[in-house]
Every structure is written in C-alpha cells, then in structure tokens.
Amino acid sequence: VTDDELQSQLDALTTVLLAVARGRFDRPAPRSYDGSAVDTLTFLVNSTAEEVGFLVAELEREREELRKAQERLVEAAKLAALGELAGGVAHELNQPLTAIRIVTELLEDQPDGHPADRADKLSLIRRAAERMSRIVDGVRTFARKTSFELARTDALRPLDEALALFAEELRRAGIAVERRTPGGLPPVLADSDRLQQVFVNLLANARDALRTGTSGAPLRISLTASHQAEVVLYCVDDSGPGIRPEDAQRIFDPFFTTKPAGQGSGLGLAVSLGIVQEHGGSLSYEALPEGGARFIVRIPVARDEPLP
Amino acid sequence: MTGSRTFSILIADDDELVRGVLTIVAEELSDEVVVVEGGAAALAKLETRRFDVLITDLRMPGVDGLELTRFVTREHPHTRVIVVTGFATPESERAVRKLGAELIQKPFGARLLRERIQSALEAAASFRQREL
C-alpha cells in the first residue's frame, strides 16, 4: 500500500466518523478486502457505525415511548384531580342538601305546624341553599380558566394590597403583623390581582390558624420578601399550631380542609397553587421549628420588559 | 314508640347545619338528646355516661366517626350507632358495617332518619329488657 493509498483510506475513515458524529450511520467507507490492517480497521469502523446507528434508533423509539407514557400519566393525574374534585363537591353539597331534605320532609309531615316553627325551618332551608351557592361559586372560581395578564409588577404591590384588606381585622383580633421586606427588590412578572388573591388566601389561613389559639404564644404573622437568583421569594409565617404532618401532604388537594365544617371551602390553597404555577413559580409549605406554619411563594423576576 | 321517650341519644357532627336538623328529628323521638361538635367531645361525654343511640358523622377533624364507632362498640356494646356520611370510601363503609353500625348516606330525608333512629331505639329497648 502506497502512502497515498493509505492516506486516502484514512481520509475515508475520518469521513465515516465525522458522519457518525453528525448522526449519519449509513455512510460506510469503501473496502479493499486485501487483508491489510487498514481494511480490518475499515471493517471495524463501518460495523461500529452501523451498530451505533441501531442503538440510536432504539434509544429514540424508547424516548418516544417514554414521552407518550408521560403524557398518559399527566392525563391520569388530571383525571385523578377531577375525581378528587367531584368527590369533594359531592361531600360539600351533601351537607346542606341533607339539611334541606330533612327540613322539607318535616314541613311536609307537619303542614299545620306553628308559624314560628315553620319560619325557623324555612330559614334553615335558606341558609342551606346559600351555602350551596357559595360552594358552587367556589367550584366555578376553581374551574375557571381565566387568561393571565402577566406584566412587570412591583414585587411588593400584591402583598401590600392583600395586607391592606386584612390590616384592620388582624389588629382587632390582636394579631401582630411583622413585615420584613427590603427595598430594591426587582419587579416580578405577575398578574397583580391574581397574585394578590394568593396572599389573601395565605393571610386568611394564617389568621384562622391563629384563631384556634392553642398555646398562650403571642399571635403573630411575619411577612418577608427577598430576592434569590431568578425569583422573588415571599414567606408568610404564623405563630399558630402549624399543620399536622399527616395533613401536610394533603393541604394543596382541592376541598381538603382542617377548618370547621362550613368555614373552609378547602379550595384556597388549591387555587393559590394553580395561580402560582401559572406564573411559572412555586408554592410550598414548611413547618417552622418553633411550631408555626410557613408558606413560601416563589415568583419569577421580570426581565427586560419595560414597565407598563 | 312511647317507651323510647326515656332513651338517650348522642349526636356528634362538626357541621352546625346538619347537627341542627339531626337534633330536630332526634328530639321528636327522645327527650334526652345531647349534641356535641365532634369526635373528641363525644368521647368526653361517653367517658361519663352511657347513651342508647349515637348518631355520628363519619368525616370529622380529629377523632372521626370511625374511631368513635370503634370506641363505642368496644366500651359501650349496648349503644346502637348510626353513622351518617356524605362521602364514604368503600373501605370506610366496610369498616363501619363490620363494626355492626348502621350507615346512612347523605343526602337523606327526615323519614328515613326517623325510621333508623326508631329501629335503633327498639334495639336499645330490647337490650335493656335482656339486661333486667
């Protein structure tokens, strides 16, 4: 084999390997079948390229199957959430519905009851119906797919507006609010009204947790905001009893509530989680070492978009 | 059932509205109806005295209806238990029935409830007769 021939065969092998690097496995180098070391090398390179081609195709098929399986899982999760929702709605509606059915039959069985007694029973029916309306409203809010208007928003605005709604009530309930929010936070990319709703829900939960007033500990809600990498991180802490570990996994489930019947829809955290996720952020819970609850909201920082 | 008027009924439900209507029906059938807001309060009552019939919700925060039913069947076997529920899983439904308690699915009307309380009171009456 002359040097020139050797060079051209090595060039051919280089071409095969470069093609492999670009994802083409069907470009074998021509062989001389002369029993030379270079021909053996060519055979090895060609068959290796072919084998790699098979493996890559196999890998792609498997990746596609995995993607389809993931899609099915997401669908299944959606269905499970729907089932959860339906079960919760059934349970919530059943309470006032039972009251209505019982009282209606009582009225039917005593058509000539005392007027005052009849008025009491009718008022029970009205209260039950009102409660059913509230449940239906809650479901509607939960199900509604409103379009989000994400805009560059002052990071503290949604928090402050939510706090303004509660300030007087918290003051009267003897709950102290500590607000530790540094200046110079970057603006967030948010729908201010929707994010405000998240903080309203978290503040309402904190207030309710403190209302259960277990220990003699001071009633306190702490709000903090800080800038961490690509997000603004908000913490809503309360000095209440915290959430029982067995309940903590379920607090974001629709209709899960630890509040007394008729007082909590069980939708606040589920709705809040949905809103935060629509922002590309996250909502999580942590037990505070000293016993209270901490809810953490992470909202992405706004980039480049000019202020409206 | 005139004899039932001396029989006692304990009602445990965390829902104020449901508690109210259960009480109206129970008071038609017994002069001694005690109403509490949850499982823990019911346990506290049961520590101090006996009841002929317990009507309890299944899903309650803290001590739930199933736990309460377990306690009652163990400690007060003479007490008839009626569990009312808005949403029972097949497992909890089986568990309730296995304990020998009556299960009523919400929503239900006054007539069905009255009928179930009456049978429970009758069972309590025959238990008392056997006791004598």
Short mmCIF file of C-alpha atoms in Angstrom, two decimals:
data_model
loop_
_atom_site.label_atom_id
_atom_site.label_comp_id
_atom_site.label_asym_id
_atom_site.label_seq_id
_atom_site.Cartn_x
_atom_site.Cartn_y
_atom_site.Cartn_z
CA VAL A 1 0.00 0.00 0.00
CA THR A 2 1.45 3.31 -1.02
CA ASP A 3 1.44 6.25 1.30
CA ASP A 4 -1.10 7.97 -0.95
CA GLU A 5 -3.46 4.98 -0.87
CA LEU A 6 -3.09 4.73 2.89
CA GLN A 7 -3.84 8.43 3.22
CA SER A 8 -6.98 8.20 1.07
CA GLN A 9 -8.27 5.17 3.07
CA LEU A 10 -7.63 7.02 6.35
CA ASP A 11 -9.46 10.04 4.90
CA ALA A 12 -12.42 7.78 4.07
CA LEU A 13 -12.46 6.51 7.68
CA THR A 14 -12.34 10.08 9.00
CA THR A 15 -15.33 10.89 6.77
CA VAL A 16 -17.29 7.94 8.25
CA LEU A 17 -16.52 9.03 11.80
CA LEU A 18 -17.45 12.66 11.07
CA ALA A 19 -20.75 11.46 9.59
CA VAL A 20 -21.38 9.40 12.74
CA ALA A 21 -20.71 12.50 14.83
CA ARG A 22 -23.42 14.28 12.81
CA GLY A 23 -25.88 11.42 13.31
CA ARG A 24 -25.48 9.66 9.95
CA PHE A 25 -24.71 5.98 10.30
CA ASP A 26 -25.30 4.81 6.72
CA ARG A 27 -22.11 6.04 5.11
CA PRO A 28 -19.67 3.10 5.23
CA ALA A 29 -16.19 3.59 3.83
CA PRO A 30 -15.29 1.52 0.72
CA ARG A 31 -13.23 -1.56 1.49
CA SER A 32 -10.32 -3.10 -0.38
CA TYR A 33 -10.72 -6.68 1.03
CA ASP A 34 -6.93 -7.06 0.69
CA GLY A 35 -6.42 -8.40 4.21
CA SER A 36 -4.46 -5.31 5.16
CA ALA A 37 -4.60 -3.78 8.63
CA VAL A 38 -6.27 -0.71 7.16
CA ASP A 39 -9.05 -2.87 5.63
CA THR A 40 -9.61 -4.57 9.01
CA LEU A 41 -9.82 -1.12 10.61
CA THR A 42 -12.29 -0.03 7.91
CA PHE A 43 -14.43 -3.12 8.60
CA LEU A 44 -14.42 -2.34 12.34
CA VAL A 45 -15.28 1.33 11.85
CA ASN A 46 -18.08 0.50 9.38
CA SER A 47 -19.69 -2.12 11.60
CA THR A 48 -19.32 0.04 14.70
CA ALA A 49 -21.03 2.95 12.90
CA GLU A 50 -23.86 0.60 11.85
CA GLU A 51 -24.23 -0.73 15.40
CA VAL A 52 -24.28 2.79 16.86
CA GLY A 53 -26.96 3.64 14.28
CA PHE A 54 -29.14 0.77 15.53
CA LEU A 55 -28.64 1.77 19.15
CA VAL A 56 -29.51 5.41 18.47
CA ALA A 57 -32.69 4.40 16.63
CA GLU A 58 -33.63 2.11 19.52
CA LEU A 59 -32.96 4.91 22.01
CA GLU A 60 -35.17 7.28 20.05
CA ARG A 61 -38.00 4.75 19.94
CA GLU A 62 -37.73 4.30 23.69
CA ARG A 63 -37.64 8.02 24.27
CA GLU A 64 -40.80 8.43 22.22
CA GLU A 65 -42.50 5.69 24.23
CA LEU A 66 -41.42 7.38 27.43
CA ARG A 67 -42.82 10.70 26.22
CA LYS A 68 -46.15 9.05 25.40
CA ALA A 69 -46.19 7.33 28.80
CA GLN A 70 -45.55 10.69 30.47
CA GLU A 71 -48.43 12.22 28.52
CA ARG A 72 -50.70 9.40 29.70
CA LEU A 73 -49.52 9.98 33.27
CA VAL A 74 -50.33 13.68 33.06
CA GLU A 75 -53.79 12.80 31.73
CA ALA A 76 -54.26 10.28 34.54
CA ALA A 77 -53.22 12.88 37.10
CA LYS A 78 -55.74 15.32 35.63
CA LEU A 79 -58.46 12.68 35.84
CA ALA A 80 -57.49 11.88 39.41
CA ALA A 81 -57.72 15.57 40.30
CA LEU A 82 -61.11 15.68 38.63
CA GLY A 83 -62.24 12.68 40.65
CA GLU A 84 -60.94 14.30 43.80
CA LEU A 85 -62.81 17.48 42.92
CA ALA A 86 -66.05 15.60 42.21
CA GLY A 87 -65.81 13.68 45.48
CA GLY A 88 -65.16 16.86 47.42
CA VAL A 89 -68.04 18.69 45.76
CA ALA A 90 -70.36 15.77 46.47
CA HIS A 91 -69.39 15.79 50.14
CA GLU A 92 -69.67 19.55 50.50
CA LEU A 93 -73.05 19.76 48.74
CA ASN A 94 -74.40 16.77 50.65
CA GLN A 95 -74.30 18.59 53.98
CA PRO A 96 -76.68 21.45 53.14
CA LEU A 97 -78.66 19.14 50.84
CA THR A 98 -79.29 16.81 53.78
CA ALA A 99 -80.47 19.74 55.86
CA ILE A 100 -82.85 20.80 53.09
CA ARG A 101 -84.26 17.31 52.59
CA ILE A 102 -84.77 16.72 56.30
CA VAL A 103 -86.44 20.07 56.92
CA THR A 104 -88.60 19.77 53.79
CA GLU A 105 -89.93 16.40 54.92
CA LEU A 106 -90.53 17.76 58.41
CA LEU A 107 -92.58 20.59 56.92
CA GLU A 108 -94.49 18.14 54.73
CA ASP A 109 -95.22 15.90 57.72
CA GLN A 110 -96.49 18.81 59.82
CA PRO A 111 -98.34 21.02 57.35
CA ASP A 112 -100.10 22.86 60.16
CA GLY A 113 -97.10 23.48 62.38
CA HIS A 114 -96.68 26.59 64.48
CA PRO A 115 -95.86 29.65 62.29
CA ALA A 116 -92.73 30.48 64.31
CA ASP A 117 -91.55 26.91 63.96
CA ARG A 118 -92.26 27.00 60.22
CA ALA A 119 -90.30 30.24 59.90
CA ASP A 120 -87.33 28.66 61.70
CA LYS A 121 -87.39 25.70 59.35
CA LEU A 122 -87.66 27.88 56.28
CA SER A 123 -84.69 29.91 57.49
CA LEU A 124 -82.71 26.66 57.83
CA ILE A 125 -83.52 25.84 54.21
CA ARG A 126 -82.49 29.31 53.08
CA ARG A 127 -79.16 29.05 54.95
CA ALA A 128 -78.51 25.65 53.44
CA ALA A 129 -79.27 26.96 49.95
CA GLU A 130 -76.95 29.92 50.48
CA ARG A 131 -74.18 27.60 51.50
CA MET A 132 -74.71 25.55 48.36
CA SER A 133 -74.44 28.73 46.29
CA ARG A 134 -71.11 29.51 47.93
CA ILE A 135 -69.81 26.03 47.13
CA VAL A 136 -70.88 26.35 43.51
CA ASP A 137 -69.19 29.77 43.33
CA GLY A 138 -66.02 28.24 44.74
CA VAL A 139 -66.04 25.47 42.14
CA ARG A 140 -66.62 28.00 39.41
CA THR A 141 -63.60 30.01 40.55
CA PHE A 142 -61.57 26.84 40.74
CA ALA A 143 -62.56 25.64 37.29
CA ARG A 144 -62.42 28.98 35.54
CA LYS A 145 -59.63 29.26 33.07
CA THR A 146 -59.07 32.99 33.07
CA SER A 147 -56.33 34.30 30.86
CA PHE A 148 -53.47 35.65 32.84
CA GLU A 149 -52.19 39.12 32.18
CA LEU A 150 -48.58 38.80 33.19
CA ALA A 151 -46.86 42.15 33.43
CA ARG A 152 -43.86 43.68 35.09
CA THR A 153 -45.14 44.31 38.60
CA ASP A 154 -43.68 45.90 41.71
CA ALA A 155 -42.78 42.88 43.82
CA LEU A 156 -44.41 44.22 46.99
CA ARG A 157 -47.63 45.53 45.48
CA PRO A 158 -49.67 42.29 45.54
CA LEU A 159 -48.51 41.57 49.09
CA ASP A 160 -49.25 45.08 50.36
CA GLU A 161 -52.67 45.19 48.73
CA ALA A 162 -53.58 41.85 50.28
CA LEU A 163 -52.31 43.03 53.64
CA ALA A 164 -54.36 46.24 53.39
CA LEU A 165 -57.53 44.14 53.18
CA PHE A 166 -56.67 42.39 56.44
CA ALA A 167 -54.87 45.02 58.49
CA GLU A 168 -57.87 46.23 60.47
CA GLU A 169 -59.26 42.76 61.11
CA LEU A 170 -55.87 41.44 62.25
CA ARG A 171 -55.38 44.43 64.53
CA ARG A 172 -58.77 43.85 66.15
CA ALA A 173 -58.02 40.14 66.57
CA GLY A 174 -54.85 41.09 68.46
CA ILE A 175 -52.61 39.62 65.75
CA ALA A 176 -49.34 41.49 65.26
CA VAL A 177 -48.01 41.72 61.71
CA GLU A 178 -44.26 41.89 61.14
CA ARG A 179 -43.32 42.92 57.63
CA ARG A 180 -39.66 42.47 56.74
CA THR A 181 -39.32 43.45 53.12
CA PRO A 182 -36.09 45.04 51.93
CA GLY A 183 -36.14 47.88 49.44
CA GLY A 184 -34.74 47.41 45.96
CA LEU A 185 -36.49 44.15 45.12
CA PRO A 186 -36.62 43.60 41.37
CA PRO A 187 -40.05 43.70 39.73
CA VAL A 188 -41.78 40.34 39.19
CA LEU A 189 -43.58 39.06 36.11
CA ALA A 190 -47.05 38.70 37.56
CA ASP A 191 -50.77 39.19 37.30
CA SER A 192 -51.04 41.50 40.27
CA ASP A 193 -54.71 40.78 41.07
CA ARG A 194 -54.26 37.03 40.92
CA LEU A 195 -51.08 37.11 42.98
CA GLN A 196 -52.88 39.31 45.49
CA GLN A 197 -55.51 36.57 45.73
CA VAL A 198 -52.76 34.11 46.69
CA PHE A 199 -51.61 36.35 49.54
CA VAL A 200 -55.22 36.93 50.62
CA ASN A 201 -55.66 33.15 50.88
CA LEU A 202 -52.40 32.72 52.80
CA LEU A 203 -53.21 35.58 55.19
CA ALA A 204 -56.72 34.21 55.76
CA ASN A 205 -55.25 30.79 56.56
CA ALA A 206 -52.71 32.34 58.94
CA ARG A 207 -55.47 34.28 60.68
CA ASP A 208 -57.62 31.14 61.01
CA ALA A 209 -54.66 29.17 62.34
CA LEU A 210 -54.09 31.82 65.00
CA ARG A 211 -57.77 31.93 65.84
CA THR A 212 -57.65 28.34 67.02
CA GLY A 213 -55.44 29.90 69.71
CA THR A 214 -53.91 26.89 71.39
CA SER A 215 -50.89 27.90 73.38
CA GLY A 216 -50.50 31.21 75.11
CA ALA A 217 -47.92 32.16 72.46
CA PRO A 218 -48.19 35.68 71.03
CA LEU A 219 -50.33 35.89 67.90
CA ARG A 220 -48.00 36.91 65.09
CA ILE A 221 -47.86 36.86 61.30
CA SER A 222 -44.46 37.53 59.70
CA LEU A 223 -44.15 38.52 56.08
CA THR A 224 -40.80 38.52 54.37
CA ALA A 225 -39.71 39.03 50.79
CA SER A 226 -36.27 38.54 49.34
CA HIS A 227 -34.52 38.32 46.01
CA GLN A 228 -32.93 34.96 45.22
CA ALA A 229 -31.41 34.32 41.79
CA GLU A 230 -34.26 34.44 39.27
CA VAL A 231 -37.13 34.68 41.74
CA VAL A 232 -38.61 36.85 44.45
CA LEU A 233 -39.28 34.63 47.45
CA TYR A 234 -42.12 35.52 49.80
CA CYS A 235 -42.67 33.84 53.17
CA VAL A 236 -45.93 34.03 55.10
CA ASP A 237 -45.29 32.70 58.62
CA ASP A 238 -47.68 32.40 61.51
CA SER A 239 -47.17 31.56 65.17
CA GLY A 240 -50.17 29.20 65.18
CA PRO A 241 -50.11 25.48 65.93
CA GLY A 242 -48.77 24.51 62.48
CA ILE A 243 -50.10 21.74 60.29
CA ARG A 244 -50.16 18.12 61.42
CA PRO A 245 -47.62 16.09 59.42
CA GLU A 246 -50.32 13.70 58.21
CA ASP A 247 -52.33 16.67 56.89
CA ALA A 248 -49.36 18.46 55.34
CA GLN A 249 -49.31 16.24 52.25
CA ARG A 250 -52.95 16.96 51.51
CA ILE A 251 -53.24 20.71 52.11
CA PHE A 252 -53.00 21.51 48.39
CA ASP A 253 -55.69 18.98 47.44
CA PRO A 254 -58.96 20.58 46.38
CA PHE A 255 -61.55 20.51 49.19
CA PHE A 256 -59.12 19.32 51.81
CA THR A 257 -59.62 21.48 54.88
CA THR A 258 -58.88 21.28 58.57
CA LYS A 259 -61.20 24.17 59.32
CA PRO A 260 -64.57 23.51 60.97
CA ALA A 261 -67.28 22.42 58.53
CA GLY A 262 -68.89 25.27 56.67
CA GLN A 263 -65.97 27.61 57.34
CA GLY A 264 -63.35 26.50 54.86
CA SER A 265 -64.03 25.60 51.25
CA GLY A 266 -60.79 23.64 51.04
CA LEU A 267 -60.10 25.48 47.80
CA GLY A 268 -57.86 28.33 48.98
CA LEU A 269 -54.52 26.56 48.73
CA ALA A 270 -55.50 24.53 45.66
CA VAL A 271 -56.49 27.73 43.84
CA SER A 272 -53.36 29.52 45.10
CA LEU A 273 -51.12 26.71 43.88
CA GLY A 274 -52.75 26.91 40.45
CA ILE A 275 -52.22 30.68 40.28
CA VAL A 276 -48.58 30.47 41.34
CA GLN A 277 -47.87 27.71 38.84
CA GLU A 278 -49.43 29.81 36.07
CA HIS A 279 -46.79 32.39 36.97
CA GLY A 280 -44.08 29.78 36.50
CA GLY A 281 -43.47 29.94 40.23
CA SER A 282 -43.99 27.60 43.15
CA LEU A 283 -45.90 27.41 46.43
CA SER A 284 -44.72 25.19 49.24
CA TYR A 285 -45.22 24.57 52.94
CA GLU A 286 -42.67 24.17 55.72
CA ALA A 287 -43.19 23.57 59.41
CA LEU A 288 -41.38 26.23 61.42
CA PRO A 289 -39.01 24.82 64.06
CA GLU A 290 -40.79 26.84 66.75
CA GLY A 291 -44.14 25.32 65.78
CA GLY A 292 -45.92 27.60 63.32
CA ALA A 293 -46.57 27.30 59.61
CA ARG A 294 -44.57 28.84 56.76
CA PHE A 295 -45.86 29.17 53.22
CA ILE A 296 -43.29 30.03 50.59
CA VAL A 297 -44.21 31.66 47.29
CA ARG A 298 -41.62 31.95 44.52
CA ILE A 299 -42.41 34.23 41.59
CA PRO A 300 -40.01 34.74 38.66
CA VAL A 301 -38.36 38.11 38.34
CA ALA A 302 -39.39 40.19 35.31
CA ARG A 303 -36.68 40.54 32.67
CA ASP A 304 -36.22 43.34 30.16
CA GLU A 305 -39.90 44.05 29.54
CA PRO A 306 -40.46 47.78 30.01
CA LEU A 307 -42.75 48.90 32.82
CA PRO A 308 -46.29 49.47 31.55
CA MET B 1 -92.88 4.02 70.24
CA THR B 2 -93.76 5.56 73.55
CA GLY B 3 -91.16 3.64 75.55
CA SER B 4 -88.37 5.30 73.59
CA ARG B 5 -89.01 8.64 75.20
CA THR B 6 -86.86 7.69 78.14
CA PHE B 7 -83.98 6.68 75.89
CA SER B 8 -80.99 8.90 75.28
CA ILE B 9 -79.38 9.93 72.01
CA LEU B 10 -75.91 11.44 71.49
CA ILE B 11 -75.30 13.38 68.29
CA ALA B 12 -71.77 14.18 67.07
CA ASP B 13 -71.35 16.27 63.92
CA ASP B 14 -68.96 19.11 63.16
CA ASP B 15 -71.38 20.71 60.73
CA GLU B 16 -73.63 23.14 62.56
CA LEU B 17 -76.40 22.96 59.94
CA VAL B 18 -76.52 19.16 59.85
CA ARG B 19 -76.21 18.97 63.62
CA GLY B 20 -79.25 21.23 63.89
CA VAL B 21 -81.52 19.17 61.65
CA LEU B 22 -80.40 15.84 63.14
CA THR B 23 -81.33 17.25 66.53
CA ILE B 24 -84.82 18.29 65.41
CA VAL B 25 -85.58 14.73 64.27
CA ALA B 26 -83.94 13.09 67.29
CA GLU B 27 -85.91 15.30 69.67
CA GLU B 28 -89.14 14.04 68.10
CA LEU B 29 -88.19 10.57 69.35
CA SER B 30 -86.36 11.14 72.61
CA ASP B 31 -86.50 13.61 75.46
CA GLU B 32 -82.83 13.26 76.11
CA VAL B 33 -80.74 14.40 73.19
CA VAL B 34 -77.16 15.52 73.80
CA VAL B 35 -75.38 17.31 70.95
CA VAL B 36 -71.61 17.74 70.56
CA GLU B 37 -69.43 19.28 67.85
CA GLY B 38 -67.02 16.46 67.17
CA GLY B 39 -65.47 13.12 67.99
CA ALA B 40 -63.32 14.29 70.89
CA ALA B 41 -66.29 15.96 72.61
CA ALA B 42 -68.35 12.80 72.06
CA LEU B 43 -65.62 10.68 73.66
CA ALA B 44 -65.59 13.04 76.65
CA LYS B 45 -69.38 12.57 77.07
CA LEU B 46 -69.07 8.81 76.70
CA GLU B 47 -66.46 8.70 79.45
CA THR B 48 -69.04 9.91 81.96
CA ARG B 49 -72.26 8.19 80.92
CA ARG B 50 -73.98 5.81 78.55
CA PHE B 51 -76.30 6.55 75.64
CA ASP B 52 -78.74 4.26 73.90
CA VAL B 53 -78.06 5.64 70.46
CA LEU B 54 -75.11 7.50 68.93
CA ILE B 55 -75.57 9.39 65.68
CA THR B 56 -72.24 10.48 64.27
CA ASP B 57 -70.78 11.98 61.12
CA LEU B 58 -68.02 9.91 59.53
CA ARG B 59 -65.68 12.67 58.42
CA MET B 60 -64.75 14.95 61.31
CA PRO B 61 -61.42 16.61 62.14
CA GLY B 62 -59.50 14.99 64.98
CA VAL B 63 -61.40 11.95 66.24
CA ASP B 64 -63.51 10.86 63.25
CA GLY B 65 -66.72 8.84 63.13
CA LEU B 66 -64.94 5.55 62.54
CA GLU B 67 -62.69 5.98 65.55
CA LEU B 68 -65.70 6.97 67.63
CA THR B 69 -67.66 3.94 66.43
CA ARG B 70 -64.72 1.67 67.30
CA PHE B 71 -64.59 3.12 70.80
CA VAL B 72 -68.33 2.75 71.32
CA THR B 73 -68.57 -0.84 70.07
CA ARG B 74 -65.69 -1.74 72.39
CA GLU B 75 -66.64 0.23 75.51
CA HIS B 76 -70.42 0.58 75.17
CA PRO B 77 -71.64 -2.50 73.29
CA HIS B 78 -75.25 -1.69 74.22
CA THR B 79 -75.15 1.62 72.34
CA ARG B 80 -76.54 1.47 68.81
CA VAL B 81 -74.51 3.51 66.33
CA ILE B 82 -75.82 5.31 63.27
CA VAL B 83 -73.08 6.76 61.06
CA VAL B 84 -74.14 9.43 58.59
CA THR B 85 -71.80 10.30 55.76
CA GLY B 86 -71.65 12.46 52.69
CA PHE B 87 -68.83 10.64 51.01
CA ALA B 88 -67.74 7.24 52.26
CA THR B 89 -64.96 5.33 50.58
CA PRO B 90 -65.77 1.62 50.10
CA GLU B 91 -63.14 0.86 52.77
CA SER B 92 -64.63 3.13 55.42
CA GLU B 93 -68.11 1.89 54.53
CA ARG B 94 -66.98 -1.72 55.03
CA ALA B 95 -65.24 -0.79 58.27
CA VAL B 96 -68.40 0.86 59.65
CA ARG B 97 -70.62 -2.10 58.74
CA LYS B 98 -68.09 -4.58 60.11
CA LEU B 99 -68.41 -2.86 63.48
CA GLY B 100 -72.15 -3.51 63.30
CA ALA B 101 -73.09 0.14 62.91
CA GLU B 102 -75.80 1.48 60.65
CA LEU B 103 -74.60 3.66 57.76
CA ILE B 104 -76.79 6.31 56.11
CA GLN B 105 -75.54 8.09 53.02
CA LYS B 106 -76.28 11.78 52.70
CA PRO B 107 -78.42 13.30 51.46
CA PHE B 108 -81.31 11.67 53.29
CA GLY B 109 -84.68 12.92 54.48
CA ALA B 110 -86.39 13.11 57.86
CA ARG B 111 -88.48 9.98 57.26
CA LEU B 112 -85.53 7.68 56.64
CA LEU B 113 -83.64 9.12 59.61
CA ARG B 114 -86.68 8.78 61.87
CA GLU B 115 -87.10 5.18 60.79
CA ARG B 116 -83.43 4.35 61.50
CA ILE B 117 -83.45 6.06 64.87
CA GLN B 118 -86.63 4.22 65.76
CA SER B 119 -85.13 0.82 64.93
CA ALA B 120 -82.03 1.72 66.91
CA LEU B 121 -84.17 2.71 69.89
CA GLU B 122 -86.12 -0.54 69.60
CA ALA B 123 -82.86 -2.48 69.61
CA ALA B 124 -81.78 -0.50 72.66
CA ALA B 125 -85.13 -1.26 74.35
CA SER B 126 -84.78 -4.99 73.81
CA PHE B 127 -81.20 -4.81 75.08
CA ARG B 128 -82.45 -3.16 78.25
CA GLN B 129 -85.13 -5.81 78.68
CA ARG B 130 -82.49 -8.52 78.43
CA GLU B 131 -80.45 -6.63 80.97
CA LEU B 132 -83.30 -6.66 83.51
#
